[in-house]
PDB file of C-alpha atoms and ligand atoms in Angstrom:
ATOM      1  CA  MET A 632     -76.253 -11.648-226.336  1.00  0.00           C
ATOM      2  CA  GLU A 633     -76.480  -9.582-229.493  1.00  0.00           C
ATOM      3  CA  VAL A 634     -76.144  -5.832-230.667  1.00  0.00           C
ATOM      4  CA  GLY A 635     -79.280  -4.540-230.576  1.00  0.00           C
ATOM      5  CA  ASN A 636     -79.571  -4.912-226.868  1.00  0.00           C
ATOM      6  CA  ILE A 637     -76.230  -4.709-225.601  1.00  0.00           C
ATOM      7  CA  PHE A 638     -76.790  -0.937-227.501  1.00  0.00           C
ATOM      8  CA  ARG A 639     -80.415  -0.994-225.769  1.00  0.00           C
ATOM      9  CA  HIS A 640     -78.777  -2.202-222.054  1.00  0.00           C
ATOM     10  CA  LEU A 641     -75.890   0.339-222.380  1.00  0.00           C
ATOM     11  CA  LEU A 642     -78.738   3.611-222.553  1.00  0.00           C
ATOM     12  CA  ILE A 643     -81.262   2.174-220.417  1.00  0.00           C
ATOM     13  CA  HIS A 644     -78.782   1.336-217.575  1.00  0.00           C
ATOM     14  CA  ASN A 645     -77.057   4.959-218.056  1.00  0.00           C
ATOM     15  CA  GLU A 646     -80.377   6.642-217.884  1.00  0.00           C
ATOM     16  CA  ALA A 647     -81.164   4.524-214.317  1.00  0.00           C
ATOM     17  CA  PHE A 648     -77.418   5.072-213.143  1.00  0.00           C
ATOM     18  CA  VAL A 649     -78.243   9.224-214.034  1.00  0.00           C
ATOM     19  CA  LYS A 650     -82.010   8.935-212.011  1.00  0.00           C
ATOM     20  CA  SER A 651     -80.901   7.094-208.949  1.00  0.00           C
ATOM     21  CA  THR A 652     -77.603   9.384-208.827  1.00  0.00           C
ATOM     22  CA  ASP A 653     -77.916  12.501-206.551  1.00  0.00           C
ATOM     23  CA  ALA A 654     -76.318  16.015-208.540  1.00  0.00           C
ATOM     24  CA  THR A 655     -74.357  16.685-205.674  1.00  0.00           C
ATOM     25  CA  LYS A 656     -72.736  13.954-206.047  1.00  0.00           C
ATOM     26  CA  PHE A 657     -71.031  14.763-209.402  1.00  0.00           C
ATOM     27  CA  LEU A 658     -70.339  18.527-208.255  1.00  0.00           C
ATOM     28  CA  ALA A 659     -68.015  17.146-205.726  1.00  0.00           C
ATOM     29  CA  TYR A 660     -65.453  16.130-207.545  1.00  0.00           C
ATOM     30  CA  ALA A 661     -66.113  17.794-210.759  1.00  0.00           C
ATOM     31  CA  THR A 662     -62.583  19.433-211.628  1.00  0.00           C
ATOM     32  CA  GLN A 663     -59.893  17.180-208.902  1.00  0.00           C
ATOM     33  CA  GLN A 664     -59.722  13.373-208.274  1.00  0.00           C
ATOM     34  CA  ASN A 665     -58.200  12.281-204.958  1.00  0.00           C
ATOM     35  CA  PRO A 666     -58.475   8.176-205.078  1.00  0.00           C
ATOM     36  CA  TYR A 667     -56.312   7.006-202.598  1.00  0.00           C
ATOM     37  CA  ILE A 668     -56.203   3.357-204.003  1.00  0.00           C
ATOM     38  CA  THR A 669     -54.551   2.943-207.041  1.00  0.00           C
ATOM     39  CA  LEU A 670     -55.236   0.091-208.094  1.00  0.00           C
ATOM     40  CA  LEU A 671     -53.144  -2.653-210.952  1.00  0.00           C
ATOM     41  CA  THR A 672     -55.691  -5.361-211.859  1.00  0.00           C
ATOM     42  CA  CYS A 673     -56.051  -7.517-214.444  1.00  0.00           C
ATOM     43  CA  ALA A 674     -58.551  -7.070-217.348  1.00  0.00           C
ATOM     44  CA  ASP A 675     -61.387 -10.211-217.288  1.00  0.00           C
ATOM     45  CA  SER A 676     -64.725  -9.247-216.791  1.00  0.00           C
ATOM     46  CA  ARG A 677     -65.551 -10.865-213.681  1.00  0.00           C
ATOM     47  CA  VAL A 678     -62.796  -8.436-211.619  1.00  0.00           C
ATOM     48  CA  HIS A 679     -64.721  -5.288-210.610  1.00  0.00           C
ATOM     49  CA  GLY A 680     -64.780  -2.453-208.371  1.00  0.00           C
ATOM     50  CA  GLN A 681     -67.445  -3.621-206.156  1.00  0.00           C
ATOM     51  CA  ILE A 682     -64.811  -6.186-204.228  1.00  0.00           C
ATOM     52  CA  MET A 683     -63.699  -3.505-202.798  1.00  0.00           C
ATOM     53  CA  GLY A 684     -67.497  -1.429-202.009  1.00  0.00           C
ATOM     54  CA  THR A 685     -70.258  -0.158-203.363  1.00  0.00           C
ATOM     55  CA  ASP A 686     -69.152   3.130-203.859  1.00  0.00           C
ATOM     56  CA  ILE A 687     -65.815   3.110-205.071  1.00  0.00           C
ATOM     57  CA  PHE A 688     -66.046   7.015-207.333  1.00  0.00           C
ATOM     58  CA  ASN A 689     -63.375   9.355-206.861  1.00  0.00           C
ATOM     59  CA  LYS A 690     -61.518   6.610-203.995  1.00  0.00           C
ATOM     60  CA  VAL A 691     -60.236   3.340-206.896  1.00  0.00           C
ATOM     61  CA  PHE A 692     -57.906   4.771-209.939  1.00  0.00           C
ATOM     62  CA  ILE A 693     -57.865   1.632-211.759  1.00  0.00           C
ATOM     63  CA  VAL A 694     -55.249   0.618-214.248  1.00  0.00           C
ATOM     64  CA  ARG A 695     -56.293  -3.027-216.054  1.00  0.00           C
ATOM     65  CA  ASN A 696     -54.374  -4.582-218.463  1.00  0.00           C
ATOM     66  CA  ALA A 697     -54.019  -8.814-219.241  1.00  0.00           C
ATOM     67  CA  GLY A 698     -52.566 -10.948-216.138  1.00  0.00           C
ATOM     68  CA  ASN A 699     -52.534  -6.632-213.966  1.00  0.00           C
ATOM     69  CA  GLN A 700     -48.671  -5.963-215.574  1.00  0.00           C
ATOM     70  CA  VAL A 701     -46.774  -3.144-214.396  1.00  0.00           C
ATOM     71  CA  ALA A 702     -44.572  -2.722-217.553  1.00  0.00           C
ATOM     72  CA  THR A 703     -48.061  -2.534-219.645  1.00  0.00           C
ATOM     73  CA  ASN A 704     -49.103   0.890-218.367  1.00  0.00           C
ATOM     74  CA  ARG A 705     -46.624   2.779-216.534  1.00  0.00           C
ATOM     75  CA  GLY A 706     -47.311   6.178-217.385  1.00  0.00           C
ATOM     76  CA  SER A 707     -51.046   5.373-216.014  1.00  0.00           C
ATOM     77  CA  ILE A 708     -49.502   4.191-212.523  1.00  0.00           C
ATOM     78  CA  GLU A 709     -47.294   6.821-212.203  1.00  0.00           C
ATOM     79  CA  TYR A 710     -49.354   9.382-212.923  1.00  0.00           C
ATOM     80  CA  ALA A 711     -51.150   8.112-210.091  1.00  0.00           C
ATOM     81  CA  LEU A 712     -48.543   7.649-207.741  1.00  0.00           C
ATOM     82  CA  PHE A 713     -46.628  10.712-208.515  1.00  0.00           C
ATOM     83  CA  VAL A 714     -49.326  12.884-209.716  1.00  0.00           C
ATOM     84  CA  LEU A 715     -52.489  12.135-207.155  1.00  0.00           C
ATOM     85  CA  ASN A 716     -49.701  10.898-204.654  1.00  0.00           C
ATOM     86  CA  THR A 717     -52.021   8.003-203.878  1.00  0.00           C
ATOM     87  CA  PRO A 718     -50.699   6.122-200.081  1.00  0.00           C
ATOM     88  CA  VAL A 719     -51.711   2.406-201.526  1.00  0.00           C
ATOM     89  CA  MET A 720     -50.970   0.437-204.727  1.00  0.00           C
ATOM     90  CA  LEU A 721     -52.644  -2.337-205.139  1.00  0.00           C
ATOM     91  CA  VAL A 722     -51.482  -5.124-207.023  1.00  0.00           C
ATOM     92  CA  LEU A 723     -54.872  -6.976-207.453  1.00  0.00           C
ATOM     93  CA  GLY A 724     -54.507 -11.085-209.595  1.00  0.00           C
ATOM     94  CA  HIS A 725     -57.132 -13.262-209.972  1.00  0.00           C
ATOM     95  CA  THR A 726     -58.396 -17.262-209.998  1.00  0.00           C
ATOM     96  CA  ASP A 727     -58.518 -18.237-213.617  1.00  0.00           C
ATOM     97  CA  CYS A 728     -56.664 -15.883-214.895  1.00  0.00           C
ATOM     98  CA  GLY A 729     -56.609 -16.353-218.561  1.00  0.00           C
ATOM     99  CA  ALA A 730     -53.319 -14.493-219.093  1.00  0.00           C
ATOM    100  CA  VAL A 731     -51.311 -16.460-216.238  1.00  0.00           C
ATOM    101  CA  LYS A 732     -52.957 -19.416-218.135  1.00  0.00           C
ATOM    102  CA  PHE A 733     -51.649 -18.279-221.295  1.00  0.00           C
ATOM    103  CA  ALA A 734     -48.240 -17.567-220.210  1.00  0.00           C
ATOM    104  CA  THR A 735     -48.198 -21.184-218.687  1.00  0.00           C
ATOM    105  CA  HIS A 736     -49.343 -23.025-221.011  1.00  0.00           C
ATOM    106  CA  ALA A 737     -46.639 -21.324-222.941  1.00  0.00           C
ATOM    107  CA  CYS A 738     -43.621 -22.884-221.224  1.00  0.00           C
ATOM    108  CA  ILE A 739     -45.274 -26.112-221.032  1.00  0.00           C
ATOM    109  CA  THR A 740     -45.138 -26.195-224.956  1.00  0.00           C
ATOM    110  CA  GLN A 741     -41.921 -25.438-224.602  1.00  0.00           C
ATOM    111  CA  SER A 742     -40.580 -27.930-222.281  1.00  0.00           C
ATOM    112  CA  LYS A 743     -41.673 -31.761-222.723  1.00  0.00           C
ATOM    113  CA  GLU A 744     -40.202 -32.626-219.300  1.00  0.00           C
ATOM    114  CA  ILE A 745     -43.034 -30.702-217.467  1.00  0.00           C
ATOM    115  CA  VAL A 746     -46.536 -31.496-218.854  1.00  0.00           C
ATOM    116  CA  ASN A 747     -46.452 -34.122-216.537  1.00  0.00           C
ATOM    117  CA  LEU A 748     -45.879 -31.866-213.251  1.00  0.00           C
ATOM    118  CA  ALA A 749     -49.101 -30.351-212.221  1.00  0.00           C
ATOM    119  CA  LYS A 750     -52.715 -31.168-212.571  1.00  0.00           C
ATOM    120  CA  SER A 751     -53.625 -28.364-214.310  1.00  0.00           C
ATOM    121  CA  PHE A 752     -51.187 -29.370-217.297  1.00  0.00           C
ATOM    122  CA  ASP A 753     -53.864 -31.608-218.908  1.00  0.00           C
ATOM    123  CA  LYS A 754     -56.483 -29.226-218.921  1.00  0.00           C
ATOM    124  CA  LEU A 755     -54.502 -26.661-220.520  1.00  0.00           C
ATOM    125  CA  MET A 756     -52.428 -28.325-223.561  1.00  0.00           C
ATOM    126  CA  LYS A 757     -55.363 -29.363-224.511  1.00  0.00           C
ATOM    127  CA  THR A 758     -57.293 -25.668-224.897  1.00  0.00           C
ATOM    128  CA  ASP A 759     -56.845 -24.106-228.297  1.00  0.00           C
ATOM    129  CA  TYR A 760     -54.977 -20.681-228.273  1.00  0.00           C
ATOM    130  CA  SER A 761     -55.224 -20.872-232.563  1.00  0.00           C
ATOM    131  CA  LEU A 762     -57.047 -17.528-232.303  1.00  0.00           C
ATOM    132  CA  ILE A 763     -54.078 -15.582-230.602  1.00  0.00           C
ATOM    133  CA  ASN A 764     -52.323 -13.480-232.482  1.00  0.00           C
ATOM    134  CA  ARG A 765     -49.128 -11.546-232.320  1.00  0.00           C
ATOM    135  CA  GLU A 766     -50.507  -8.901-230.781  1.00  0.00           C
ATOM    136  CA  ILE A 767     -51.960 -10.444-227.990  1.00  0.00           C
ATOM    137  CA  LYS A 768     -48.658 -12.651-227.360  1.00  0.00           C
ATOM    138  CA  SER A 769     -46.619  -9.933-227.096  1.00  0.00           C
ATOM    139  CA  GLU A 770     -48.345  -8.041-223.926  1.00  0.00           C
ATOM    140  CA  MET A 771     -49.196 -11.906-222.189  1.00  0.00           C
ATOM    141  CA  LEU A 772     -45.643 -13.511-222.888  1.00  0.00           C
ATOM    142  CA  PRO A 773     -43.971 -11.538-220.408  1.00  0.00           C
ATOM    143  CA  LEU A 774     -45.972 -13.077-218.132  1.00  0.00           C
ATOM    144  CA  THR A 775     -43.644 -16.517-219.040  1.00  0.00           C
ATOM    145  CA  ILE A 776     -41.499 -15.092-216.697  1.00  0.00           C
ATOM    146  CA  PRO A 777     -42.923 -14.868-213.419  1.00  0.00           C
ATOM    147  CA  ILE A 778     -45.184 -18.177-214.337  1.00  0.00           C
ATOM    148  CA  GLU A 779     -41.353 -20.429-215.314  1.00  0.00           C
ATOM    149  CA  ARG A 780     -40.396 -19.294-211.894  1.00  0.00           C
ATOM    150  CA  GLY A 781     -43.783 -20.998-210.428  1.00  0.00           C
ATOM    151  CA  ILE A 782     -43.941 -23.786-212.401  1.00  0.00           C
ATOM    152  CA  PRO A 783     -41.492 -25.986-210.724  1.00  0.00           C
ATOM    153  CA  ASP A 784     -43.275 -25.608-207.362  1.00  0.00           C
ATOM    154  CA  LEU A 785     -46.248 -27.128-208.757  1.00  0.00           C
ATOM    155  CA  ARG A 786     -45.265 -30.607-207.483  1.00  0.00           C
ATOM    156  CA  LYS A 787     -45.984 -29.613-204.368  1.00  0.00           C
ATOM    157  CA  ILE A 788     -50.112 -28.533-204.276  1.00  0.00           C
ATOM    158  CA  GLN A 789     -51.309 -31.252-206.537  1.00  0.00           C
ATOM    159  CA  ASN A 790     -54.705 -29.234-206.983  1.00  0.00           C
ATOM    160  CA  GLU A 791     -55.573 -27.833-210.029  1.00  0.00           C
ATOM    161  CA  MET A 792     -57.776 -24.539-208.354  1.00  0.00           C
ATOM    162  CA  LYS A 793     -54.564 -24.039-205.983  1.00  0.00           C
ATOM    163  CA  GLU A 794     -52.638 -24.385-208.960  1.00  0.00           C
ATOM    164  CA  LEU A 795     -53.552 -21.424-211.018  1.00  0.00           C
ATOM    165  CA  ALA A 796     -54.222 -19.408-208.061  1.00  0.00           C
ATOM    166  CA  TYR A 797     -50.802 -20.191-207.063  1.00  0.00           C
ATOM    167  CA  LEU A 798     -49.405 -18.739-210.184  1.00  0.00           C
ATOM    168  CA  ALA A 799     -51.301 -15.827-210.506  1.00  0.00           C
ATOM    169  CA  GLN A 800     -50.201 -15.088-207.049  1.00  0.00           C
ATOM    170  CA  ILE A 801     -46.102 -15.649-207.697  1.00  0.00           C
ATOM    171  CA  ASN A 802     -47.042 -13.121-211.190  1.00  0.00           C
ATOM    172  CA  VAL A 803     -48.324 -10.751-208.291  1.00  0.00           C
ATOM    173  CA  ASP A 804     -45.036 -10.737-206.456  1.00  0.00           C
ATOM    174  CA  TYR A 805     -43.523 -10.464-209.679  1.00  0.00           C
ATOM    175  CA  GLN A 806     -45.375  -7.590-210.502  1.00  0.00           C
ATOM    176  CA  ILE A 807     -44.157  -6.180-206.896  1.00  0.00           C
ATOM    177  CA  GLU A 808     -41.171  -6.760-207.144  1.00  0.00           C
ATOM    178  CA  LYS A 809     -40.930  -4.469-210.389  1.00  0.00           C
ATOM    179  CA  ALA A 810     -43.258  -2.212-208.727  1.00  0.00           C
ATOM    180  CA  LEU A 811     -40.749  -1.512-206.090  1.00  0.00           C
ATOM    181  CA  LYS A 812     -37.524  -1.323-208.044  1.00  0.00           C
ATOM    182  CA  TYR A 813     -39.161   1.402-209.584  1.00  0.00           C
ATOM    183  CA  TYR A 814     -41.351   2.952-206.854  1.00  0.00           C
ATOM    184  CA  GLY A 815     -38.997   1.527-203.958  1.00  0.00           C
ATOM    185  CA  ASP A 816     -37.945   4.761-202.385  1.00  0.00           C
ATOM    186  CA  ARG A 817     -41.975   6.070-201.468  1.00  0.00           C
ATOM    187  CA  VAL A 818     -41.767   3.072-199.659  1.00  0.00           C
ATOM    188  CA  LYS A 819     -38.885   3.801-197.854  1.00  0.00           C
ATOM    189  CA  GLU A 820     -40.479   7.258-197.536  1.00  0.00           C
ATOM    190  CA  ASN A 821     -43.315   5.290-196.037  1.00  0.00           C
ATOM    191  CA  LYS A 822     -45.528   7.456-198.688  1.00  0.00           C
ATOM    192  CA  LEU A 823     -46.824   4.403-200.282  1.00  0.00           C
ATOM    193  CA  THR A 824     -47.640   1.090-199.226  1.00  0.00           C
ATOM    194  CA  ILE A 825     -47.509  -1.780-202.304  1.00  0.00           C
ATOM    195  CA  ILE A 826     -50.071  -4.795-201.291  1.00  0.00           C
ATOM    196  CA  GLY A 827     -50.512  -7.789-204.099  1.00  0.00           C
ATOM    197  CA  ALA A 828     -53.561  -9.778-203.307  1.00  0.00           C
ATOM    198  CA  ILE A 829     -55.245 -12.692-205.165  1.00  0.00           C
ATOM    199  CA  TYR A 830     -59.702 -11.861-205.650  1.00  0.00           C
ATOM    200  CA  ASP A 831     -60.822 -15.585-205.697  1.00  0.00           C
ATOM    201  CA  PHE A 832     -64.045 -16.613-206.761  1.00  0.00           C
ATOM    202  CA  VAL A 833     -63.464 -20.227-207.265  1.00  0.00           C
ATOM    203  CA  GLY A 834     -62.733 -21.468-203.740  1.00  0.00           C
ATOM    204  CA  ALA A 835     -58.897 -21.788-204.481  1.00  0.00           C
ATOM    205  CA  TYR A 836     -57.384 -19.840-200.921  1.00  0.00           C
ATOM    206  CA  SER A 837     -61.349 -20.866-198.726  1.00  0.00           C
ATOM    207  CA  ASN A 838     -64.912 -21.691-199.304  1.00  0.00           C
ATOM    208  CA  GLN A 839     -65.766 -18.227-198.700  1.00  0.00           C
ATOM    209  CA  LEU A 840     -66.252 -16.877-202.846  1.00  0.00           C
ATOM    210  CA  GLY A 841     -65.288 -13.306-203.797  1.00  0.00           C
ATOM    211  CA  ARG A 842     -62.743 -12.915-200.787  1.00  0.00           C
ATOM    212  CA  ILE A 843     -60.151 -10.559-202.019  1.00  0.00           C
ATOM    213  CA  LEU A 844     -56.582 -12.852-200.186  1.00  0.00           C
ATOM    214  CA  VAL A 845     -53.544 -10.265-199.475  1.00  0.00           C
ATOM    215  CA  THR A 846     -50.165 -12.283-200.003  1.00  0.00           C
ATOM    216  CA  ASN A 847     -47.524  -9.763-200.777  1.00  0.00           C
ATOM    217  CA  ILE A 848     -47.152  -6.142-198.757  1.00  0.00           C
ATOM    218  CA  ASN A 849     -44.232  -4.016-200.018  1.00  0.00           C
ATOM    219  CA  GLY A 850     -42.470  -7.544-201.275  1.00  0.00           C
ATOM    220  CA  ILE A 851     -42.678  -9.432-197.878  1.00  0.00           C
ATOM    221  CA  VAL A 852     -44.190 -13.069-198.371  1.00  0.00           C
ATOM    222  CA  ASN A 853     -43.113 -15.043-195.991  1.00  0.00           C
ATOM    223  CA  PRO A 854     -46.365 -15.378-193.859  1.00  0.00           C
ATOM    224  CA  ILE A 855     -45.474 -14.530-190.368  1.00  0.00           C
ATOM    225  CA  ASP A 856     -43.447 -11.865-191.311  1.00  0.00           C
ATOM    226  CA  LEU A 857     -46.841 -11.264-193.800  1.00  0.00           C
ATOM    227  CA  HIS A 858     -48.859 -11.317-191.011  1.00  0.00           C
ATOM    228  CA  VAL A 859     -46.994  -8.985-188.731  1.00  0.00           C
ATOM    229  CA  GLU A 860     -46.844  -6.228-191.392  1.00  0.00           C
ATOM    230  CA  ALA A 861     -51.115  -6.509-191.840  1.00  0.00           C
ATOM    231  CA  LYS A 862     -51.287  -6.301-188.372  1.00  0.00           C
ATOM    232  CA  LYS A 863     -48.551  -2.944-187.654  1.00  0.00           C
ATOM    233  CA  ILE A 864     -50.406  -1.478-190.595  1.00  0.00           C
ATOM    234  CA  ILE A 865     -53.770  -1.897-189.394  1.00  0.00           C
ATOM    235  CA  LYS A 866     -52.174   0.188-185.886  1.00  0.00           C
ATOM    236  CA  ARG A 867     -51.177   2.980-187.925  1.00  0.00           C
ATOM    237  CA  ILE A 868     -54.816   4.520-187.978  1.00  0.00           C
ATOM    238  CA  PRO A 869     -54.593   7.144-185.656  1.00  0.00           C
ATOM    239  CA  ASN A 870     -56.034   6.957-181.955  1.00  0.00           C
ATOM    240  CA  TYR A 871     -56.580   3.491-182.719  1.00  0.00           C
ATOM    241  CA  ASP A 872     -57.702   1.141-179.898  1.00  0.00           C
ATOM    242  CA  GLU A 873     -56.800  -1.887-179.405  1.00  0.00           C
ATOM    243  CA  ASN A 874     -59.564  -3.146-177.649  1.00  0.00           C
ATOM    244  CA  SER A 875     -62.291  -1.528-179.458  1.00  0.00           C
ATOM    245  CA  GLU A 876     -64.593  -3.943-181.282  1.00  0.00           C
ATOM    246  CA  GLY A 877     -63.764  -2.246-184.573  1.00  0.00           C
ATOM    247  CA  PHE A 878     -59.847  -3.399-184.069  1.00  0.00           C
ATOM    248  CA  LYS A 879     -60.791  -7.133-182.894  1.00  0.00           C
ATOM    249  CA  VAL A 880     -62.421  -6.931-185.875  1.00  0.00           C
ATOM    250  CA  ALA A 881     -59.399  -6.481-188.355  1.00  0.00           C
ATOM    251  CA  SER A 882     -57.626  -8.338-186.442  1.00  0.00           C
ATOM    252  CA  ARG A 883     -59.902 -11.635-187.684  1.00  0.00           C
ATOM    253  CA  LEU A 884     -59.949 -10.385-191.187  1.00  0.00           C
ATOM    254  CA  ILE A 885     -56.037 -10.135-190.937  1.00  0.00           C
ATOM    255  CA  ASP A 886     -56.112 -13.651-189.711  1.00  0.00           C
ATOM    256  CA  GLU A 887     -58.868 -15.178-192.177  1.00  0.00           C
ATOM    257  CA  LYS A 888     -57.466 -12.676-195.243  1.00  0.00           C
ATOM    258  CA  VAL A 889     -53.947 -12.041-195.554  1.00  0.00           C
ATOM    259  CA  THR A 890     -52.585 -15.879-196.722  1.00  0.00           C
ATOM    260  CA  ARG A 891     -50.912 -17.297-199.401  1.00  0.00           C
ATOM    261  CA  ILE A 892     -51.047 -20.873-200.618  1.00  0.00           C
ATOM    262  CA  ILE A 893     -47.312 -22.462-199.795  1.00  0.00           C
ATOM    263  CA  ALA A 894     -45.638 -24.952-201.452  1.00  0.00           C
TER     264      ALA A 894
HETATM  265 ZN1   ZN B2114     -56.806 -12.462-215.108  1.00  0.00          ZN
END
């Protein structure tokens, strides 16, 4: 799309939003915000707020950067956690992440031995990264730390889509490790729960495109323990009846969505 149309869209779409939104909605949060989730996610345009609900105004404090990294925006994250006191921090990676791919490419080109390790590497080796300048590199290269950890496991996966999703998953684990280093005390005091997840729009985890898969809770990654932890969290809903339809639905969704790609 060229600039004239982009600018026209901006004006028109905002006007449509103004017309379709009741003024009382703005007045309710005109002087303060009360989000309940701090969302740390990738800047990728395919990851969008609506995946967590159609109305996330005043509910989700969003911090975004290439590769959903804690270190890049600690100030914004800590404003949400310490000033706004959100009880949940969601670290959300995604499938086909460009930052993960760049870091993987950087790892492969450093070592000839690992090039034949995974199916996804053939295509990555052919990707042209010549437009990536120093600024872009300096933001994405820290991701080589978690990616290097995940690469040896890829020989057990041998599925292009799953391999890259697995590396995104390992990156989320690493970012949560960092978050626990800085905010672990709040987790211990039960003031904060850190959830790691992958937004899957390619079908790496299941045939259901668009799912958010929960892959880590407070650093717990063992699938059985992760499942137990997810059930424990649901039971914290006050007066929740385990025989109710709502609980059964939540339990079924936990079975389907709390899962990891295992290597
Ligand atoms: Zn990304």
